[in-house]
Amino acid sequence: MIFATVGTQIPFPRMIESVRYAAERLDIDIVAQTIDVDYVYTPKGRLTCVKTVHPRKFQDLVAAADIIVSHAGIGSIISAATASKPIILMPRQSQLSEHRNDHQVDTAKRFGSRRGIYIFNDGPELVDVLTVPLVPLAPIEPDMSPLIAGIKSFIWNAS
């Protein structure tokens, strides 16, 4: 199963259309979290779209998925790494009015060469990536630096 997520802030119809394109051509179940309340996603192939996903359900979907497809958000990359899942990223582009700047394009450039992270820009590229063997993203080791430990302690012990 593939879990696709556009994040929690703004819809990303170009990514969902690319996921739909892949679902129509590949024999795999895809669950997509869309957050889009205006766009109507008609079922095609084995694609199921849900507008919102509770954080616990999100983690369950990440754990159950073989592959994560996502916008190029750091939270999604961390989720995939924590679960040791391959992640395929589509960066939002400001020139397409998908975001206010190109920080996701920069994120994709920065992390795109890392083992377990793949990049796509449209449906045919997504199909191409999904038809080759993918390796999981290496797990993120907890940072136990004194700064991080102090911040965690402050947050967890705040009343």
Coordinates of C-alpha atoms in Angstrom, one line a residue:
M1 CA 0.0 0.0 0.0
I2 CA 1.1 3.6 -0.7
F3 CA 0.2 6.4 1.6
A4 CA 0.2 9.8 0.0
T5 CA 0.0 13.0 2.0
V6 CA -0.1 16.7 1.0
G7 CA 0.6 17.9 4.5
T8 CA -1.8 19.7 6.9
Q9 CA -1.8 23.3 5.7
I10 CA -2.8 23.7 2.0
P11 CA -4.2 21.4 -0.7
F12 CA -2.0 20.2 -3.5
P13 CA -4.2 19.1 -6.4
R14 CA -1.2 18.7 -8.8
M15 CA 0.3 16.0 -6.5
I16 CA -3.1 14.2 -6.0
E17 CA -3.7 14.2 -9.8
S18 CA -0.2 12.6 -10.2
V19 CA -1.1 10.0 -7.6
R20 CA -4.4 9.4 -9.4
Y21 CA -2.5 9.0 -12.7
A22 CA -0.3 6.4 -11.0
A23 CA -3.3 4.6 -9.5
E24 CA -4.9 4.2 -12.9
R25 CA -1.8 2.5 -14.3
L26 CA -0.4 0.4 -11.4
D27 CA -1.8 -2.5 -9.5
I28 CA -1.4 -1.1 -6.0
D29 CA -3.7 0.4 -3.3
I30 CA -3.2 4.0 -2.5
V31 CA -4.6 6.0 0.3
A32 CA -4.3 9.8 -0.1
Q33 CA -4.8 12.5 2.5
T34 CA -5.8 15.6 0.5
I35 CA -7.1 18.3 3.0
D36 CA -8.8 19.8 0.0
V37 CA -12.4 20.7 0.7
D38 CA -13.3 22.2 -2.7
Y39 CA -11.9 19.7 -5.2
V40 CA -13.9 16.6 -5.8
Y41 CA -11.8 13.5 -6.3
T42 CA -13.6 10.8 -8.1
P43 CA -12.5 7.3 -7.4
K44 CA -10.2 5.8 -10.0
G45 CA -8.3 2.6 -9.9
R46 CA -7.4 1.6 -6.3
L47 CA -7.1 5.2 -5.0
T48 CA -8.9 6.2 -1.9
C49 CA -8.9 9.9 -0.9
V50 CA -9.7 11.2 2.5
K51 CA -9.6 14.9 3.3
T52 CA -8.2 14.7 6.8
V53 CA -6.4 12.1 8.9
H54 CA -6.2 12.2 12.7
P55 CA -2.5 12.2 13.8
R56 CA -2.7 8.7 15.3
K57 CA -4.3 7.4 12.0
F58 CA -1.6 9.2 10.1
Q59 CA 1.1 7.3 12.0
D60 CA -0.8 4.0 11.5
L61 CA -1.0 4.7 7.7
V62 CA 2.8 5.5 7.6
A63 CA 3.5 2.3 9.5
A64 CA 1.2 0.2 7.2
A65 CA 2.5 1.7 4.0
D66 CA 5.2 0.2 1.8
I67 CA 6.0 3.6 0.3
I68 CA 5.2 7.2 1.2
V69 CA 4.4 9.8 -1.5
S70 CA 4.4 13.4 -0.2
H71 CA 4.9 17.0 -0.7
A72 CA 8.5 18.0 0.1
G73 CA 7.7 18.7 3.8
I74 CA 10.3 18.1 6.5
G75 CA 7.6 16.5 8.7
S76 CA 6.8 13.9 6.1
I77 CA 10.5 13.2 5.6
I78 CA 10.9 12.7 9.3
S79 CA 7.9 10.4 9.5
A80 CA 9.2 8.3 6.6
A81 CA 12.7 8.1 8.2
T82 CA 11.3 7.2 11.6
A83 CA 9.3 4.3 10.0
S84 CA 12.2 3.4 7.6
K85 CA 10.0 3.8 4.6
P86 CA 11.0 5.0 1.1
I87 CA 9.6 8.4 0.4
I88 CA 8.8 10.0 -3.0
L89 CA 8.5 13.8 -2.9
M90 CA 6.8 16.3 -5.1
P91 CA 7.9 19.8 -4.1
R92 CA 5.3 22.6 -4.3
Q93 CA 6.4 25.4 -6.6
S94 CA 5.7 29.1 -6.0
Q95 CA 5.6 29.8 -9.8
L96 CA 2.5 27.5 -9.9
S97 CA 1.0 29.3 -6.9
E98 CA 1.3 26.2 -4.8
H99 CA 3.2 28.0 -2.0
R100 CA 4.5 31.4 -1.1
N101 CA 8.1 30.5 -1.9
D102 CA 10.3 27.6 -3.1
H103 CA 11.4 26.2 0.2
Q104 CA 10.1 22.8 -0.8
V105 CA 12.0 22.9 -4.1
D106 CA 15.1 23.7 -2.0
T107 CA 14.3 20.8 0.4
A108 CA 14.0 18.4 -2.5
K109 CA 17.3 19.6 -3.9
R110 CA 19.0 19.2 -0.5
F111 CA 17.6 15.8 0.3
G112 CA 16.9 14.3 -3.1
S113 CA 20.3 12.6 -3.4
R114 CA 19.8 10.8 0.0
R115 CA 19.3 7.1 -0.2
G116 CA 15.6 6.3 0.2
I117 CA 14.3 9.7 -1.0
Y118 CA 13.0 10.1 -4.6
I119 CA 11.7 13.1 -6.4
F120 CA 8.9 13.4 -9.0
N121 CA 7.2 16.3 -10.8
D122 CA 4.3 14.7 -12.6
G123 CA 2.3 11.5 -13.0
P124 CA 4.5 9.8 -15.5
E125 CA 7.6 10.4 -13.3
L126 CA 5.8 9.0 -10.3
V127 CA 4.9 5.8 -12.3
D128 CA 8.6 5.6 -13.4
V129 CA 9.8 5.8 -9.7
L130 CA 7.1 3.3 -8.5
T131 CA 8.2 0.7 -11.1
V132 CA 11.8 0.3 -9.8
P133 CA 12.9 -1.2 -6.5
L134 CA 13.0 1.4 -3.8
V135 CA 15.2 1.4 -0.7
P136 CA 13.9 2.6 2.6
L137 CA 15.0 5.9 4.1
A138 CA 17.5 5.3 6.9
P139 CA 16.0 5.8 10.3
I140 CA 16.7 9.0 12.2
E141 CA 18.6 8.5 15.3
P142 CA 17.4 10.5 18.3
D143 CA 19.5 13.6 18.9
M144 CA 20.7 13.4 22.5
S145 CA 22.7 16.6 22.4
P146 CA 22.5 18.7 25.6
L147 CA 20.5 21.4 23.8
I148 CA 17.9 19.0 22.4
A149 CA 17.7 17.2 25.8
G150 CA 17.1 20.5 27.5
I151 CA 14.4 21.6 25.1
K152 CA 12.7 18.2 25.4
S153 CA 12.9 18.4 29.2
F154 CA 11.4 21.9 29.2
I155 CA 8.5 21.0 26.9
W156 CA 7.7 17.7 28.6
N157 CA 7.8 19.2 32.2
A158 CA 6.1 22.5 31.4
S159 CA 2.8 23.0 33.3

